[in-house]
Amino acid sequence: MKTFKSHAKINIGLRIINKRPDGYHNLESLLQEISLHDDITIAKHGRDIRLRCNDPAVPLNDDNLCVRAYRLLQEHYGLKDGVEINIVKRIPVGSGLGGGSSNGATCLKAFNEIFRLDLKMNDLLVLASQLGSDVPFFIPGKTALVQGRGEVVTPVPFLNDYRILLVYPNFAVSTAAVFKYFEFGLTENPIDIKFEAVISRVGGLEDLNRYFYNDLESVVCNLYPELAEISRKLSESGAKFVSMSGSGSTVYALFEPGTDLREISKGYFKKNRVFLARPVI
Ligand code: C5P
């Protein structure tokens, strides 16, 4: 039996480039793995997969990305043993923090180790892309630029140290629904420069405001004005950069190390769930 940490991510900027013939969107995003994590305990057991989780919002059937990771490896490598998995969830479901995708990637890496499959980074990336758009990022994790549907992952150097205050407004947002709304052209790119081209120009945290934005943010804030209100409040609390993560619903703020985040976070506890985190580097 072994326990694996399955970390969340934040999107520092998300540009939607175009819609593809397969219905997905080509995008560009700078992703950062963060210290907020679920714990996944795995033990070999029986001939199939059995899953438990403390969060009732997590599906325990074949929709679960841990189950799909097991089935995918079973299909390709004919696993003989089953597994018993227990997930202690802290990353809220439907929060834009990649919890489900991270669980899928963590399981691929864990099964690779437990079943001694000897899969290399590239093999894992290919398998991960079959599980979902955000799953490949979590194979290397840390800091990376993602492109295509999410499957083109380019590790980049870590920007600068910071602390993160995450505000989850206690409701989930459906990624598929947000992408559908985006099609109606409610958003315009403020600046059309590739993140890839400007990463090297980012010195301090404030520089992020100059180049990085999330195309989905205005779409989601129109649907849920309370998110715009949280963003405004965070911006006024000394944050250097404030953004929604992915397709929402979490809004986060980056602060200089040494900032008293516990004090600042007090203003958000009533209606929301608040997390303090650091980047994983
Ligand atoms: O790949 P995943 O299943 O996580 O994506 C969830 C939904 O988000 C997709 O069904 C699609 O509607 C939308 N999506 C998209 N373009 C992406 C990623 C996700 O349109 N690059």
JSON list of N, CA and C and ligand atoms in Angstrom, two decimals, residues 19-20 23-27 65 68 101 131-135 148-150 175-177 179-180, ligand 1:
[
{"chain": "A", "resi": 19, "resn": "LYS", "atom": "N", "xyz": [-11.57, 26.97, -32.80]},
{"chain": "A", "resi": 19, "resn": "LYS", "atom": "CA", "xyz": [-12.30, 25.71, -32.61]},
{"chain": "A", "resi": 19, "resn": "LYS", "atom": "C", "xyz": [-11.82, 24.71, -33.65]},
{"chain": "A", "resi": 20, "resn": "ARG", "atom": "N", "xyz": [-11.67, 23.48, -33.23]},
{"chain": "A", "resi": 20, "resn": "ARG", "atom": "CA", "xyz": [-11.12, 22.45, -34.12]},
{"chain": "A", "resi": 20, "resn": "ARG", "atom": "C", "xyz": [-12.25, 21.61, -34.70]},
{"chain": "A", "resi": 23, "resn": "GLY", "atom": "N", "xyz": [-14.28, 19.43, -32.41]},
{"chain": "A", "resi": 23, "resn": "GLY", "atom": "CA", "xyz": [-15.16, 20.02, -31.39]},
{"chain": "A", "resi": 23, "resn": "GLY", "atom": "C", "xyz": [-14.38, 20.62, -30.23]},
{"chain": "A", "resi": 24, "resn": "TYR", "atom": "N", "xyz": [-13.12, 20.24, -30.06]},
{"chain": "A", "resi": 24, "resn": "TYR", "atom": "CA", "xyz": [-12.29, 20.85, -29.00]},
{"chain": "A", "resi": 24, "resn": "TYR", "atom": "C", "xyz": [-11.76, 22.19, -29.48]},
{"chain": "A", "resi": 25, "resn": "HIS", "atom": "N", "xyz": [-11.09, 22.91, -28.59]},
{"chain": "A", "resi": 25, "resn": "HIS", "atom": "CA", "xyz": [-10.49, 24.19, -28.94]},
{"chain": "A", "resi": 25, "resn": "HIS", "atom": "C", "xyz": [-8.98, 24.10, -28.82]},
{"chain": "A", "resi": 26, "resn": "ASN", "atom": "N", "xyz": [-8.28, 24.72, -29.76]},
{"chain": "A", "resi": 26, "resn": "ASN", "atom": "CA", "xyz": [-6.84, 24.88, -29.57]},
{"chain": "A", "resi": 26, "resn": "ASN", "atom": "C", "xyz": [-6.64, 26.02, -28.60]},
{"chain": "A", "resi": 27, "resn": "LEU", "atom": "N", "xyz": [-5.75, 25.83, -27.67]},
{"chain": "A", "resi": 27, "resn": "LEU", "atom": "CA", "xyz": [-5.55, 26.85, -26.65]},
{"chain": "A", "resi": 27, "resn": "LEU", "atom": "C", "xyz": [-4.08, 27.00, -26.29]},
{"chain": "A", "resi": 65, "resn": "LEU", "atom": "N", "xyz": [-11.49, 9.23, -13.60]},
{"chain": "A", "resi": 65, "resn": "LEU", "atom": "CA", "xyz": [-10.24, 9.18, -14.38]},
{"chain": "A", "resi": 65, "resn": "LEU", "atom": "C", "xyz": [-9.24, 8.18, -13.81]},
{"chain": "A", "resi": 68, "resn": "ARG", "atom": "N", "xyz": [-10.48, 5.06, -15.40]},
{"chain": "A", "resi": 68, "resn": "ARG", "atom": "CA", "xyz": [-10.15, 5.08, -16.83]},
{"chain": "A", "resi": 68, "resn": "ARG", "atom": "C", "xyz": [-8.66, 4.86, -17.05]},
{"chain": "A", "resi": 101, "resn": "SER", "atom": "N", "xyz": [-8.28, 15.53, -13.37]},
{"chain": "A", "resi": 101, "resn": "SER", "atom": "CA", "xyz": [-7.19, 15.29, -14.32]},
{"chain": "A", "resi": 101, "resn": "SER", "atom": "C", "xyz": [-5.92, 14.89, -13.58]},
{"chain": "A", "resi": 131, "resn": "LEU", "atom": "N", "xyz": [-6.99, 10.43, -21.79]},
{"chain": "A", "resi": 131, "resn": "LEU", "atom": "CA", "xyz": [-7.88, 10.55, -20.61]},
{"chain": "A", "resi": 131, "resn": "LEU", "atom": "C", "xyz": [-8.56, 11.92, -20.54]},
{"chain": "A", "resi": 132, "resn": "GLY", "atom": "N", "xyz": [-7.93, 12.97, -21.06]},
{"chain": "A", "resi": 132, "resn": "GLY", "atom": "CA", "xyz": [-8.53, 14.31, -21.01]},
{"chain": "A", "resi": 132, "resn": "GLY", "atom": "C", "xyz": [-7.51, 15.38, -21.33]},
{"chain": "A", "resi": 133, "resn": "SER", "atom": "N", "xyz": [-8.02, 16.58, -21.66]},
{"chain": "A", "resi": 133, "resn": "SER", "atom": "CA", "xyz": [-7.15, 17.66, -22.15]},
{"chain": "A", "resi": 133, "resn": "SER", "atom": "C", "xyz": [-6.14, 18.14, -21.11]},
{"chain": "A", "resi": 134, "resn": "ASP", "atom": "N", "xyz": [-6.51, 18.13, -19.83]},
{"chain": "A", "resi": 134, "resn": "ASP", "atom": "CA", "xyz": [-5.63, 18.66, -18.78]},
{"chain": "A", "resi": 134, "resn": "ASP", "atom": "C", "xyz": [-4.72, 17.59, -18.17]},
{"chain": "A", "resi": 135, "resn": "VAL", "atom": "N", "xyz": [-4.92, 16.33, -18.55]},
{"chain": "A", "resi": 135, "resn": "VAL", "atom": "CA", "xyz": [-4.18, 15.25, -17.89]},
{"chain": "A", "resi": 135, "resn": "VAL", "atom": "C", "xyz": [-2.69, 15.26, -18.24]},
{"chain": "A", "resi": 148, "resn": "GLY", "atom": "N", "xyz": [-2.14, 23.23, -28.15]},
{"chain": "A", "resi": 148, "resn": "GLY", "atom": "CA", "xyz": [-3.02, 22.24, -28.81]},
{"chain": "A", "resi": 148, "resn": "GLY", "atom": "C", "xyz": [-4.29, 22.16, -27.99]},
{"chain": "A", "resi": 149, "resn": "ARG", "atom": "N", "xyz": [-4.76, 20.95, -27.77]},
{"chain": "A", "resi": 149, "resn": "ARG", "atom": "CA", "xyz": [-5.96, 20.73, -26.94]},
{"chain": "A", "resi": 149, "resn": "ARG", "atom": "C", "xyz": [-5.60, 20.76, -25.46]},
{"chain": "A", "resi": 150, "resn": "GLY", "atom": "N", "xyz": [-4.26, 20.72, -25.23]},
{"chain": "A", "resi": 150, "resn": "GLY", "atom": "CA", "xyz": [-3.73, 20.61, -23.88]},
{"chain": "A", "resi": 150, "resn": "GLY", "atom": "C", "xyz": [-2.64, 19.54, -23.84]},
{"chain": "A", "resi": 175, "resn": "THR", "atom": "N", "xyz": [-16.90, 22.68, -17.56]},
{"chain": "A", "resi": 175, "resn": "THR", "atom": "CA", "xyz": [-15.96, 23.13, -18.59]},
{"chain": "A", "resi": 175, "resn": "THR", "atom": "C", "xyz": [-16.61, 23.11, -19.98]},
{"chain": "A", "resi": 176, "resn": "ALA", "atom": "N", "xyz": [-17.31, 22.02, -20.28]},
{"chain": "A", "resi": 176, "resn": "ALA", "atom": "CA", "xyz": [-17.94, 21.89, -21.60]},
{"chain": "A", "resi": 176, "resn": "ALA", "atom": "C", "xyz": [-18.94, 23.03, -21.82]},
{"chain": "A", "resi": 177, "resn": "ALA", "atom": "N", "xyz": [-19.72, 23.37, -20.79]},
{"chain": "A", "resi": 177, "resn": "ALA", "atom": "CA", "xyz": [-20.72, 24.45, -20.92]},
{"chain": "A", "resi": 177, "resn": "ALA", "atom": "C", "xyz": [-20.05, 25.80, -21.17]},
{"chain": "A", "resi": 179, "resn": "PHE", "atom": "N", "xyz": [-17.08, 26.37, -22.56]},
{"chain": "A", "resi": 179, "resn": "PHE", "atom": "CA", "xyz": [-16.55, 26.41, -23.93]},
{"chain": "A", "resi": 179, "resn": "PHE", "atom": "C", "xyz": [-17.68, 26.66, -24.93]},
{"chain": "A", "resi": 180, "resn": "LYS", "atom": "N", "xyz": [-18.86, 26.12, -24.65]},
{"chain": "A", "resi": 180, "resn": "LYS", "atom": "CA", "xyz": [-20.01, 26.34, -25.54]},
{"chain": "A", "resi": 180, "resn": "LYS", "atom": "C", "xyz": [-20.41, 27.81, -25.56]},
{"chain": "B", "resi": 1, "resn": "C5P", "atom": "O1", "xyz": [-10.81, 16.97, -22.38]},
{"chain": "B", "resi": 1, "resn": "C5P", "atom": "P1", "xyz": [-11.85, 17.15, -21.32]},
{"chain": "B", "resi": 1, "resn": "C5P", "atom": "O2", "xyz": [-12.79, 15.99, -21.24]},
{"chain": "B", "resi": 1, "resn": "C5P", "atom": "O3", "xyz": [-11.30, 17.52, -19.99]},
{"chain": "B", "resi": 1, "resn": "C5P", "atom": "O4", "xyz": [-12.72, 18.42, -21.78]},
{"chain": "B", "resi": 1, "resn": "C5P", "atom": "C1", "xyz": [-13.99, 18.71, -21.25]},
{"chain": "B", "resi": 1, "resn": "C5P", "atom": "C2", "xyz": [-14.77, 19.54, -22.27]},
{"chain": "B", "resi": 1, "resn": "C5P", "atom": "O5", "xyz": [-14.19, 20.85, -22.38]},
{"chain": "B", "resi": 1, "resn": "C5P", "atom": "C3", "xyz": [-14.73, 18.98, -23.68]},
{"chain": "B", "resi": 1, "resn": "C5P", "atom": "O6", "xyz": [-15.78, 18.09, -23.88]},
{"chain": "B", "resi": 1, "resn": "C5P", "atom": "C4", "xyz": [-14.87, 20.22, -24.54]},
{"chain": "B", "resi": 1, "resn": "C5P", "atom": "O7", "xyz": [-16.23, 20.58, -24.65]},
{"chain": "B", "resi": 1, "resn": "C5P", "atom": "C5", "xyz": [-14.19, 21.30, -23.73]},
{"chain": "B", "resi": 1, "resn": "C5P", "atom": "N1", "xyz": [-12.78, 21.53, -24.16]},
{"chain": "B", "resi": 1, "resn": "C5P", "atom": "C6", "xyz": [-12.53, 22.18, -25.36]},
{"chain": "B", "resi": 1, "resn": "C5P", "atom": "N2", "xyz": [-11.24, 22.39, -25.77]},
{"chain": "B", "resi": 1, "resn": "C5P", "atom": "C7", "xyz": [-10.20, 22.01, -24.98]},
{"chain": "B", "resi": 1, "resn": "C5P", "atom": "C8", "xyz": [-10.45, 21.38, -23.75]},
{"chain": "B", "resi": 1, "resn": "C5P", "atom": "C9", "xyz": [-11.75, 21.15, -23.36]},
{"chain": "B", "resi": 1, "resn": "C5P", "atom": "O8", "xyz": [-13.48, 22.53, -26.10]},
{"chain": "B", "resi": 1, "resn": "C5P", "atom": "N3", "xyz": [-8.96, 22.26, -25.38]}
]
